[in-house]
């Protein structure tokens, strides 16, 4: 979060929540804390994160209550109980925010919360009136930092002084140009490396706000930018400083990824016009969820890749053993030759018996090896099914991000449970684990029948057995991993059009979705059976009918009948 955005949030807070009573604190993630303040007639929730990738301070809507408690949130909650927030301080372009608390407005400050939002060095401190650290987000040992160590019980010291130049409205164009031209780099790097408060997003904002004839001016070397274009950038620079100093803020967003808090509506056409705090909350909420989703996809891909390699390795070992077991006939023939000779002594008898024994052992092992081969082949096919579910989830954009995240978390859990994989997990919330799980995708057919589509193994199991009734129809791509699709024809007889749409969707949500036509198994629910000792979604069936599904037609139907959400 850039310093201008931080300043805009603090301006809102200073105007609207001073003074307020501290009410509670909770920690939804290891590097994020949520604080609640109660005013005369309203509650205000803040979210502060010292995560190195996305440090931020935001006003948020009331979050879900966390069941389990972290030590930090407990210390803050009990330490600040019944206290009033009476001051919020932040020095111009510094990224250190100080919240002061007293027993009541007008009293001296007796507790502090300090937030340092400085990239990977971000942190949170809970201090007493003598600046002694009571609790800290992350402790820093002497071998981790030569400048300052951070631990509970020590006295808080300020972070290193920012030695970059402070932007001022009084600076002339020539002085500004000379300052950023010391080292010839791209204009973006020159501004970031020379002045306090300049971030990559600010350089993009200056570029968009300026009337230059070069759309990529920030990426150009400063020596190759004309004086006229630099003057246009300088004009925008002065406007930014003025609005920063005078706290003239307004939220604008462009192309779903680029926002500003200092453009005015009349100066630029923006897509959405919403209040600043709501705009920032929505922006960060969406992009943080998108990042989490991408990390979960990579994590699942990594788990599947690693486990598939293990299964293939074990499969090859069994194939080698199987090939060696073919020698049982050779050992038997050798033993037969020994006993077929006219003259045979005790030593030959012992050798012949050993050969027979080895032959029998190898023959018996073939059955066990074959069993293991079937297990490893089934495991590889199963991982292929998980991979298909993951691909299907990424290919369509019809669920909210939070729903996609939930589906991915369930897929990880399913893989880990099925293959007994132990992965490092963050502190889990006891209350959240009991919440309702994700629901299968559901659409209506042209005649109004319901169609259910499983998006993970648990959902496949549910729609095929728990939610289904006698008279429903089950669809799945033939000899291809994919989702189970159930047509709820128990309520009324399905038309040919209903059956065809169900087949098209079964084709779409299968590994064979890139084919023009896909053979689909159509089975009556009463003919479907769960495979004993099989994982969720493993079924067997009798009396199957084969029909052809068209994935393209299925995709068109989904797009028309499900709203795309972001």
Coordinates of C-alpha atoms in Angstrom, one line a residue:
X1 CA 0.0 0.0 0.0
X2 CA 1.5 3.3 -1.1
X3 CA 2.0 6.2 1.3
X4 CA -0.8 8.3 -0.4
X5 CA -3.3 5.5 0.2
X6 CA -2.2 5.2 3.8
X7 CA -2.5 8.9 4.3
X8 CA -6.0 8.9 2.8
X9 CA -7.2 6.2 5.2
X10 CA -5.7 7.9 8.2
X11 CA -7.4 11.2 7.2
X12 CA -10.7 9.4 7.2
X13 CA -10.0 7.7 10.6
X14 CA -8.8 11.0 12.2
X15 CA -12.0 12.7 11.0
X16 CA -14.5 10.0 11.9
X17 CA -13.3 7.8 14.8
X18 CA -11.5 10.2 17.2
X19 CA -12.2 9.6 20.0
X20 CA -13.7 6.1 20.1
X21 CA -13.7 3.3 22.6
X22 CA -11.6 0.2 21.7
X23 CA -13.8 -2.8 21.7
X24 CA -12.0 -5.9 20.5
X25 CA -9.3 -7.4 18.4
X26 CA -8.9 -10.6 16.4
X27 CA -6.2 -12.1 14.2
X28 CA -7.6 -13.9 11.1
X29 CA -4.2 -14.6 9.6
X30 CA -0.6 -14.8 11.1
X31 CA 0.3 -11.3 9.8
X32 CA -3.0 -9.5 9.9
X33 CA -5.1 -8.1 12.8
X34 CA -8.6 -6.7 12.9
X35 CA -9.5 -4.0 15.4
X36 CA -13.0 -2.8 16.4
X37 CA -13.7 0.7 17.7
X38 CA -17.1 1.9 19.0
X39 CA -18.3 5.4 18.6
X40 CA -21.5 7.1 19.9
X41 CA -23.8 5.4 17.3
X42 CA -21.6 3.2 15.2
X43 CA -18.8 0.6 15.0
X44 CA -15.7 0.9 12.9
X45 CA -13.5 -2.1 12.0
X46 CA -9.9 -1.7 10.8
X47 CA -7.7 -4.3 9.3
X48 CA -3.9 -3.8 9.6
X49 CA -1.5 -6.3 7.9
X50 CA 2.3 -6.4 8.3
X51 CA 2.5 -9.2 5.6
X52 CA 5.7 -8.4 3.6
X53 CA 3.9 -8.8 0.3
X54 CA 0.9 -6.6 1.1
X55 CA 1.3 -4.4 4.2
X56 CA -1.9 -2.2 4.5
X57 CA -4.3 -0.4 6.8
X58 CA -8.0 -0.5 5.7
X59 CA -11.4 0.4 7.1
X60 CA -13.4 -2.8 6.5
X61 CA -17.0 -4.1 7.0
X62 CA -17.7 -6.1 10.1
X63 CA -15.7 -9.4 9.5
X64 CA -16.7 -12.9 10.5
X65 CA -16.0 -13.7 14.2
X66 CA -12.9 -15.8 14.7
X67 CA -13.3 -18.9 16.9
X68 CA -9.7 -19.5 18.1
X69 CA -7.6 -16.7 19.5
X70 CA -4.0 -15.7 18.9
X71 CA -1.7 -14.6 21.7
X72 CA -1.2 -11.2 20.1
X73 CA -5.0 -10.5 19.7
X74 CA -5.5 -11.6 23.3
X75 CA -2.9 -9.3 24.7
X76 CA -4.2 -6.3 22.7
X77 CA -7.8 -7.1 23.6
X78 CA -7.3 -7.4 27.3
X79 CA -4.6 -4.7 27.5
X80 CA -6.8 -2.0 25.7
X81 CA -10.1 -3.1 27.2
X82 CA -12.3 0.0 28.0
X83 CA -9.6 2.3 26.7
X84 CA -10.2 5.2 24.3
X85 CA -8.4 5.9 21.0
X86 CA -7.5 9.5 21.3
X87 CA -4.7 10.2 18.7
X88 CA -3.5 9.0 15.3
X89 CA -0.1 10.3 14.2
X90 CA 1.9 9.8 11.0
X91 CA 4.6 12.1 9.8
X92 CA 4.2 13.1 6.2
X93 CA 5.9 10.5 4.0
X94 CA 6.9 8.1 6.8
X95 CA 5.3 4.7 7.0
X96 CA 5.0 4.6 10.8
X97 CA 1.5 5.0 12.2
X98 CA 1.0 5.6 16.0
X99 CA -2.3 5.0 17.7
X100 CA -2.5 6.5 21.2
X101 CA -4.8 5.1 23.9
X102 CA -5.9 6.6 27.2
X103 CA -8.4 5.7 29.9
X104 CA -10.7 8.4 28.7
X105 CA -10.5 11.4 26.3
X106 CA -8.4 14.2 27.9
X107 CA -6.1 11.8 29.9
X108 CA -2.5 11.2 29.1
X109 CA -1.7 8.4 26.7
X110 CA -0.9 5.2 28.5
X111 CA -0.8 2.6 25.7
X112 CA 0.3 2.7 22.0
X113 CA -0.2 0.6 18.9
X114 CA 2.4 1.3 16.3
X115 CA 2.2 0.0 12.8
X116 CA 5.3 0.0 10.5
X117 CA 4.1 -0.6 7.0
X118 CA 7.4 -0.9 5.2
X119 CA 7.4 -3.9 2.8
X120 CA 9.2 -6.9 4.1
X121 CA 10.2 -4.9 7.2
X122 CA 6.6 -4.3 8.2
X123 CA 5.6 -5.0 11.9
X124 CA 3.1 -4.2 14.6
X125 CA 4.0 -3.1 18.2
X126 CA 1.9 -2.9 21.4
X127 CA 3.7 -0.6 23.9
X128 CA 3.1 0.9 27.4
X129 CA 3.4 4.6 28.2
X130 CA 7.2 4.3 28.5
X131 CA 7.5 2.7 25.0
X132 CA 8.3 -0.7 26.4
X133 CA 7.2 -3.5 24.0
X134 CA 4.4 -5.6 25.5
X135 CA 3.7 -7.5 22.3
X136 CA 5.1 -7.5 18.8
X137 CA 4.0 -9.0 15.5
X138 CA 7.4 -10.5 14.7
X139 CA 10.5 -10.5 16.8
X140 CA 13.9 -9.6 15.2
X141 CA 17.1 -11.2 16.6
X142 CA 20.5 -9.6 16.5
X143 CA 21.6 -12.0 13.8
X144 CA 18.7 -10.8 11.6
X145 CA 19.3 -7.1 11.8
X146 CA 22.3 -5.0 12.6
X147 CA 20.3 -1.8 13.1
X148 CA 17.8 -2.9 15.9
X149 CA 16.6 -6.0 17.7
X150 CA 12.9 -6.3 18.5
X151 CA 11.7 -8.4 21.4
X152 CA 9.1 -8.2 24.1
X153 CA 10.4 -6.3 27.2
X154 CA 12.8 -4.1 25.2
X155 CA 12.3 -0.4 24.5
X156 CA 10.9 0.5 21.1
X157 CA 13.2 2.5 18.8
X158 CA 12.2 4.2 15.6
X159 CA 13.1 2.5 12.3
X160 CA 16.1 3.9 10.2
X161 CA 15.6 7.5 9.0
X162 CA 14.6 7.8 5.4
X163 CA 17.5 9.7 3.7
X164 CA 15.6 10.3 0.4
X165 CA 14.6 13.9 -0.5
X166 CA 11.2 15.1 0.7
X167 CA 8.8 16.3 -2.0
X168 CA 7.8 20.0 -1.6
X169 CA 5.5 22.3 -3.4
X170 CA 8.2 25.1 -3.4
X171 CA 10.8 23.1 -5.4
X172 CA 11.4 24.4 -8.9
X173 CA 11.2 22.4 -12.1
X174 CA 15.0 22.7 -12.6
X175 CA 15.8 21.6 -9.1
X176 CA 13.4 18.6 -9.5
X177 CA 15.0 17.7 -12.8
X178 CA 18.5 18.0 -11.5
X179 CA 17.6 15.8 -8.5
X180 CA 16.2 12.9 -10.6
X181 CA 18.9 13.2 -13.3
X182 CA 21.8 12.3 -11.0
X183 CA 21.8 8.7 -12.1
X184 CA 20.4 8.2 -15.6
X185 CA 17.8 5.5 -15.3
X186 CA 14.1 5.1 -16.2
X187 CA 12.0 8.0 -15.0
X188 CA 10.1 5.6 -12.8
X189 CA 13.3 4.4 -11.0
X190 CA 14.7 8.0 -10.8
X191 CA 11.6 9.2 -8.9
X192 CA 11.4 6.1 -6.6
X193 CA 15.2 6.3 -5.8
X194 CA 15.2 10.1 -5.2
X195 CA 12.1 11.1 -3.3
X196 CA 10.2 9.9 -0.3
X197 CA 6.7 8.6 -0.7
X198 CA 7.1 7.5 -4.3
X199 CA 5.9 4.0 -5.2
X200 CA 5.5 2.2 -8.5
X201 CA 1.7 2.8 -8.4
X202 CA 2.3 6.6 -7.9
X203 CA 4.5 6.7 -11.0
X204 CA 1.7 5.0 -13.0
X205 CA -0.8 7.5 -11.6
X206 CA 1.5 10.4 -12.6
X207 CA 1.9 8.9 -16.1
X208 CA -1.9 8.6 -16.5
X209 CA -2.7 12.1 -15.1
X210 CA -0.1 13.8 -17.3
X211 CA -0.9 15.1 -20.8
X212 CA 2.2 13.6 -22.4
X213 CA 2.4 12.2 -25.9
X214 CA 4.2 9.1 -24.6
X215 CA 2.0 6.5 -22.9
X216 CA 5.1 4.5 -21.5
X217 CA 7.1 7.6 -20.4
X218 CA 7.9 6.1 -17.0
X219 CA 9.8 3.2 -18.5
X220 CA 12.0 5.5 -20.7
X221 CA 15.5 6.5 -19.7
X222 CA 15.4 10.1 -18.4
X223 CA 18.0 11.2 -20.9
X224 CA 15.6 10.4 -23.7
X225 CA 12.6 12.2 -22.4
X226 CA 11.9 15.7 -23.8
X227 CA 11.8 18.7 -21.6
X228 CA 8.1 19.3 -22.5
X229 CA 7.1 15.8 -21.4
X230 CA 9.1 16.2 -18.1
X231 CA 7.3 19.5 -17.5
X232 CA 3.9 17.8 -17.9
X233 CA 5.0 15.1 -15.4
X234 CA 6.2 17.9 -13.0
X235 CA 2.8 19.6 -13.2
X236 CA 1.1 16.3 -12.1
X237 CA 3.8 15.9 -9.4
X238 CA 3.0 19.3 -7.9
X239 CA -0.8 18.5 -7.9
X240 CA -0.1 15.2 -6.1
X241 CA 2.0 17.0 -3.4
X242 CA -0.7 19.6 -2.9
X243 CA -3.5 17.1 -2.5
X244 CA -1.3 15.0 -0.3
X245 CA -0.5 17.9 2.0
X246 CA -4.1 19.3 2.0
X247 CA -5.6 15.8 2.4
X248 CA -7.8 16.2 -0.7
X249 CA -8.6 12.5 -1.5
X250 CA -11.0 10.8 -3.8
X251 CA -11.1 7.1 -5.0
X252 CA -10.9 6.2 -8.6
X253 CA -10.3 2.8 -10.3
X254 CA -9.3 1.9 -13.8
X255 CA -9.2 -1.5 -15.7
X256 CA -9.9 -3.4 -12.4
X257 CA -6.2 -3.3 -11.4
X258 CA -5.1 0.4 -11.2
X259 CA -6.5 2.9 -8.7
X260 CA -5.8 6.3 -7.4
X261 CA -6.9 8.2 -4.2
X262 CA -6.0 11.7 -5.5
X263 CA -7.6 12.1 -8.9
X264 CA -10.8 14.2 -9.0
X265 CA -13.9 12.9 -10.9
X266 CA -13.9 15.9 -13.2
X267 CA -10.3 15.4 -14.3
X268 CA -10.5 11.8 -15.5
X269 CA -13.1 9.3 -16.6
X270 CA -13.1 6.5 -14.1
X271 CA -15.2 3.3 -14.3
X272 CA -16.6 3.3 -10.8
X273 CA -17.4 6.2 -8.4
X274 CA -17.6 4.9 -4.8
X275 CA -16.4 6.3 -1.5
X276 CA -12.7 6.0 -0.7
X277 CA -12.8 3.5 2.2
X278 CA -15.2 1.1 0.4
X279 CA -13.2 1.4 -2.8
X280 CA -9.9 0.5 -1.1
X281 CA -11.5 -2.4 0.8
X282 CA -13.0 -3.8 -2.3
X283 CA -9.8 -3.4 -4.3
X284 CA -7.6 -5.1 -1.7
X285 CA -10.2 -7.8 -0.9
X286 CA -10.4 -8.8 -4.6
X287 CA -6.7 -8.7 -5.3
X288 CA -5.7 -10.5 -2.1
X289 CA -8.2 -13.3 -2.9
X290 CA -6.9 -13.5 -6.4
X291 CA -3.4 -13.9 -5.1
X292 CA -4.5 -16.5 -2.6
X293 CA -6.3 -18.4 -5.4
X294 CA -3.2 -18.4 -7.6
X295 CA -1.1 -19.7 -4.7
X296 CA -3.6 -22.5 -4.0
X297 CA -3.6 -23.5 -7.7
X298 CA 0.3 -23.7 -7.7
X299 CA 0.2 -25.6 -4.4
X300 CA -2.2 -28.2 -5.8
X301 CA -0.3 -28.5 -9.0
X302 CA 2.9 -29.1 -7.0
X303 CA 1.2 -31.7 -4.8
X304 CA -0.2 -33.6 -7.8
X305 CA 3.1 -33.4 -9.7
X306 CA 5.1 -34.7 -6.8
X307 CA 2.7 -37.5 -5.9
X308 CA 2.3 -38.6 -9.5
X309 CA 6.1 -38.9 -9.8
X310 CA 6.1 -41.1 -6.6
X311 CA 3.4 -43.3 -8.0
X312 CA 5.1 -43.6 -11.4
X313 CA 8.4 -44.5 -9.7
X314 CA 6.7 -47.2 -7.6
X315 CA 4.9 -48.5 -10.7
X316 CA 8.3 -48.8 -12.5
X317 CA 9.7 -50.7 -9.5
X318 CA 6.9 -53.2 -9.7
X319 CA 7.3 -53.6 -13.4
X320 CA 11.0 -54.5 -12.8
X321 CA 10.0 -57.0 -10.2
X322 CA 7.3 -58.4 -12.5
X323 CA 9.9 -58.9 -15.2
X324 CA 12.3 -60.6 -12.8
X325 CA 9.5 -62.9 -11.7
X326 CA 9.2 -64.2 -15.2
X327 CA 12.3 -66.2 -14.5
X328 CA 10.4 -68.7 -12.3
X329 CA 10.1 -71.0 -15.3
X330 CA 13.9 -70.9 -15.8
X331 CA 14.5 -72.0 -12.2
X332 CA 12.0 -74.8 -12.5
X333 CA 13.6 -76.1 -15.7
X334 CA 17.0 -76.1 -14.1
X335 CA 15.7 -78.0 -11.1
X336 CA 13.9 -80.5 -13.4
X337 CA 17.2 -81.1 -15.3
X338 CA 19.0 -81.9 -12.0
X339 CA 16.4 -84.5 -11.0
X340 CA 16.2 -85.9 -14.5
X341 CA 19.9 -87.1 -14.4
X342 CA 20.6 -90.7 -13.7
X343 CA 23.3 -90.0 -11.1
X344 CA 22.3 -87.6 -8.4
X345 CA 24.0 -86.9 -5.1
X346 CA 22.8 -85.2 -1.9
X347 CA 24.4 -81.9 -2.9
X348 CA 22.4 -81.9 -6.2
X349 CA 19.2 -82.6 -4.3
X350 CA 19.7 -79.6 -2.0
X351 CA 20.5 -77.4 -5.0
X352 CA 17.4 -78.6 -6.9
X353 CA 15.1 -78.1 -3.9
X354 CA 16.4 -74.5 -3.6
X355 CA 15.7 -73.8 -7.3
X356 CA 12.1 -75.2 -6.9
X357 CA 11.6 -73.1 -3.8
X358 CA 12.8 -69.9 -5.6
X359 CA 10.6 -70.7 -8.6
X360 CA 7.5 -71.1 -6.4
X361 CA 8.3 -67.9 -4.5
X362 CA 8.7 -65.9 -7.8
X363 CA 5.4 -67.4 -9.1
X364 CA 3.5 -66.5 -5.9
X365 CA 5.0 -63.0 -6.0
X366 CA 3.5 -62.3 -9.4
X367 CA 0.0 -62.1 -7.9
X368 CA 1.1 -59.6 -5.2
X369 CA 3.0 -57.6 -7.8
X370 CA 0.0 -57.5 -10.0
X371 CA -2.1 -56.2 -7.1
X372 CA 0.4 -53.4 -6.4
X373 CA 0.5 -52.5 -10.1
X374 CA -3.3 -52.1 -10.1
X375 CA -3.0 -49.9 -7.0
X376 CA -0.4 -47.6 -8.5
X377 CA -2.2 -47.4 -11.8
X378 CA -5.5 -46.5 -9.9
X379 CA -3.6 -43.8 -7.9
X380 CA -2.2 -42.3 -11.1
X381 CA -5.7 -42.2 -12.7
X382 CA -7.0 -40.7 -9.5
X383 CA -4.5 -37.9 -9.6
X384 CA -5.4 -37.3 -13.2
X385 CA -9.0 -36.8 -12.0
X386 CA -7.9 -34.3 -9.4
X387 CA -5.9 -32.5 -12.1
X388 CA -9.0 -32.4 -14.3
X389 CA -11.1 -30.9 -11.5
X390 CA -8.4 -28.2 -11.1
X391 CA -8.4 -27.4 -14.8
X392 CA -12.2 -27.2 -14.9
X393 CA -12.2 -24.8 -11.9
X394 CA -9.6 -22.5 -13.6
X395 CA -11.3 -22.6 -17.1
X396 CA -14.6 -21.0 -16.1
X397 CA -15.2 -17.7 -14.3
X398 CA -18.7 -18.2 -12.9
X399 CA -18.0 -18.4 -9.2
X400 CA -17.1 -15.7 -6.7
X401 CA -13.4 -15.8 -5.8
X402 CA -14.2 -16.8 -2.2
X403 CA -16.2 -19.9 -3.6
X404 CA -13.2 -20.8 -5.8
X405 CA -10.8 -20.5 -2.8
X406 CA -13.1 -22.8 -0.8
X407 CA -13.3 -25.4 -3.6
X408 CA -9.5 -25.4 -3.9
X409 CA -9.0 -25.8 -0.2
X410 CA -11.4 -28.7 -0.3
X411 CA -9.4 -30.3 -3.2
X412 CA -6.1 -30.0 -1.2
X413 CA -7.8 -31.6 1.8
X414 CA -9.2 -34.4 -0.4
X415 CA -5.8 -35.2 -2.0
X416 CA -3.9 -35.1 1.3
X417 CA -6.5 -37.4 3.0
X418 CA -6.6 -39.8 0.1
X419 CA -2.8 -40.1 -0.3
X420 CA -1.9 -39.5 3.4
X421 CA 0.2 -36.5 2.6
X422 CA 1.3 -34.2 5.4
X423 CA 1.6 -30.5 4.5
X424 CA 2.5 -27.5 6.6
X425 CA -0.7 -25.7 7.5
X426 CA -1.3 -22.3 9.1
X427 CA -3.1 -22.0 12.5
X428 CA -6.6 -23.3 11.8
X429 CA -9.7 -21.6 13.2
X430 CA -11.7 -24.1 15.2
X431 CA -15.0 -22.2 14.4
X432 CA -14.4 -21.9 10.7
X433 CA -13.8 -25.7 10.3
X434 CA -17.5 -26.2 11.2
X435 CA -18.9 -23.8 8.6
X436 CA -20.9 -24.9 5.6
X437 CA -18.8 -26.4 2.8
X438 CA -19.0 -25.4 -0.8
X439 CA -22.1 -26.4 -2.8
X440 CA -22.2 -28.2 -6.2
X441 CA -22.9 -26.0 -9.2
X442 CA -26.5 -26.0 -10.2
X443 CA -28.3 -24.9 -13.4
X444 CA -31.8 -25.4 -14.9
X445 CA -32.4 -27.2 -18.1
X446 CA -34.6 -25.6 -20.8
X447 CA -37.7 -27.4 -19.4
X448 CA -36.9 -26.4 -15.8
X449 CA -35.3 -29.5 -14.5
X450 CA -32.3 -29.1 -12.1
X451 CA -28.8 -30.2 -13.2
X452 CA -26.1 -30.6 -10.5
X453 CA -22.4 -30.6 -11.3
X454 CA -19.7 -31.8 -8.8
X455 CA -16.6 -29.5 -8.7
X456 CA -14.5 -31.7 -6.4
X457 CA -14.6 -35.3 -5.2
X458 CA -16.8 -34.6 -2.1
X459 CA -19.4 -32.9 -4.3
X460 CA -19.3 -35.7 -6.8
X461 CA -20.1 -38.1 -4.0
X462 CA -22.9 -36.0 -2.6
X463 CA -24.8 -35.4 -5.9
X464 CA -24.4 -39.1 -6.9
X465 CA -25.5 -40.7 -3.7
X466 CA -26.7 -38.3 -0.9
X467 CA -28.7 -35.8 -3.0
X468 CA -29.9 -38.1 -5.7
X469 CA -33.3 -39.9 -5.8
X470 CA -34.6 -42.9 -7.7
X471 CA -35.5 -41.7 -11.2
X472 CA -32.5 -39.2 -11.5
X473 CA -30.0 -39.7 -14.3
X474 CA -26.2 -39.8 -13.9
X475 CA -23.7 -38.6 -16.6
X476 CA -19.9 -38.9 -16.9
X477 CA -17.4 -38.8 -19.7
X478 CA -16.5 -42.4 -20.8
X479 CA -13.0 -43.4 -19.9
X480 CA -12.1 -39.8 -19.1
X481 CA -11.7 -38.1 -15.7
X482 CA -14.2 -35.4 -15.0
X483 CA -17.1 -34.2 -12.9
X484 CA -20.2 -36.1 -12.1
X485 CA -23.4 -34.6 -13.6
X486 CA -26.9 -35.5 -12.2
X487 CA -30.1 -34.6 -14.0
X488 CA -33.0 -34.4 -11.4
X489 CA -35.5 -36.3 -13.5
X490 CA -37.2 -37.8 -10.5
X491 CA -39.5 -34.8 -10.3
X492 CA -40.7 -35.0 -13.9
X493 CA -39.7 -37.0 -17.0
X494 CA -36.6 -35.6 -18.8
X495 CA -36.9 -34.5 -22.4
X496 CA -34.3 -35.3 -25.1
X497 CA -33.2 -31.7 -24.9
X498 CA -32.6 -32.0 -21.1
X499 CA -30.6 -35.2 -21.6
X500 CA -28.5 -33.6 -24.3
X501 CA -27.7 -30.6 -22.2
X502 CA -26.6 -32.8 -19.3
X503 CA -24.4 -34.8 -21.7
X504 CA -22.9 -31.5 -23.1
X505 CA -22.1 -30.4 -19.6
X506 CA -20.5 -33.7 -18.6
X507 CA -18.4 -33.3 -21.7
X508 CA -17.4 -29.8 -20.8
X509 CA -16.4 -30.7 -17.3
X510 CA -14.2 -33.6 -18.4
X511 CA -10.6 -34.0 -19.5
X512 CA -11.9 -34.5 -23.1
X513 CA -13.5 -31.1 -23.2
X514 CA -11.2 -30.0 -26.1
X515 CA -12.7 -32.7 -28.4
X516 CA -15.5 -31.8 -30.8
X517 CA -17.6 -34.7 -29.4
X518 CA -17.2 -36.8 -26.2
X519 CA -18.8 -40.2 -25.5
X520 CA -20.9 -39.9 -22.3
X521 CA -22.1 -42.6 -19.9
X522 CA -25.7 -42.2 -19.1
X523 CA -26.7 -44.4 -16.1
X524 CA -29.9 -44.5 -14.0
X525 CA -29.1 -43.6 -10.4
X526 CA -30.5 -46.9 -9.2
X527 CA -27.8 -48.7 -11.3
X528 CA -25.0 -46.7 -9.6
X529 CA -22.9 -48.1 -6.8
X530 CA -20.2 -46.7 -4.6
X531 CA -16.9 -48.7 -4.8
X532 CA -16.0 -50.1 -1.4
X533 CA -12.7 -48.8 -0.1
X534 CA -12.6 -46.4 -3.0
X535 CA -12.1 -42.6 -2.4
X536 CA -15.0 -40.1 -2.7
X537 CA -16.6 -40.1 -6.1
X538 CA -15.4 -43.6 -7.0
X539 CA -18.4 -45.4 -8.6
X540 CA -19.3 -48.6 -10.5
X541 CA -22.5 -49.1 -12.6
X542 CA -24.4 -51.5 -14.8
X543 CA -26.7 -51.0 -17.9
X544 CA -25.0 -48.0 -19.3
X545 CA -26.2 -46.1 -22.4
X546 CA -23.7 -44.1 -24.5
X547 CA -24.7 -40.7 -25.9
X548 CA -22.5 -38.0 -27.4
X549 CA -21.8 -34.7 -25.6
X550 CA -20.7 -31.4 -27.2
X551 CA -18.4 -29.4 -24.9
X552 CA -18.7 -26.2 -26.9
X553 CA -22.5 -26.3 -26.7
X554 CA -22.2 -27.0 -23.0
X555 CA -19.9 -23.9 -22.5
X556 CA -22.4 -21.7 -24.4
X557 CA -25.2 -23.0 -22.2
X558 CA -23.3 -22.3 -19.0
X559 CA -22.4 -18.8 -20.1
X560 CA -26.1 -18.0 -20.8
X561 CA -27.5 -19.5 -17.7
X562 CA -24.9 -18.6 -15.0
X563 CA -23.9 -15.0 -14.2
X564 CA -20.2 -14.3 -14.3
X565 CA -19.0 -13.0 -11.0
X566 CA -15.6 -11.6 -9.8

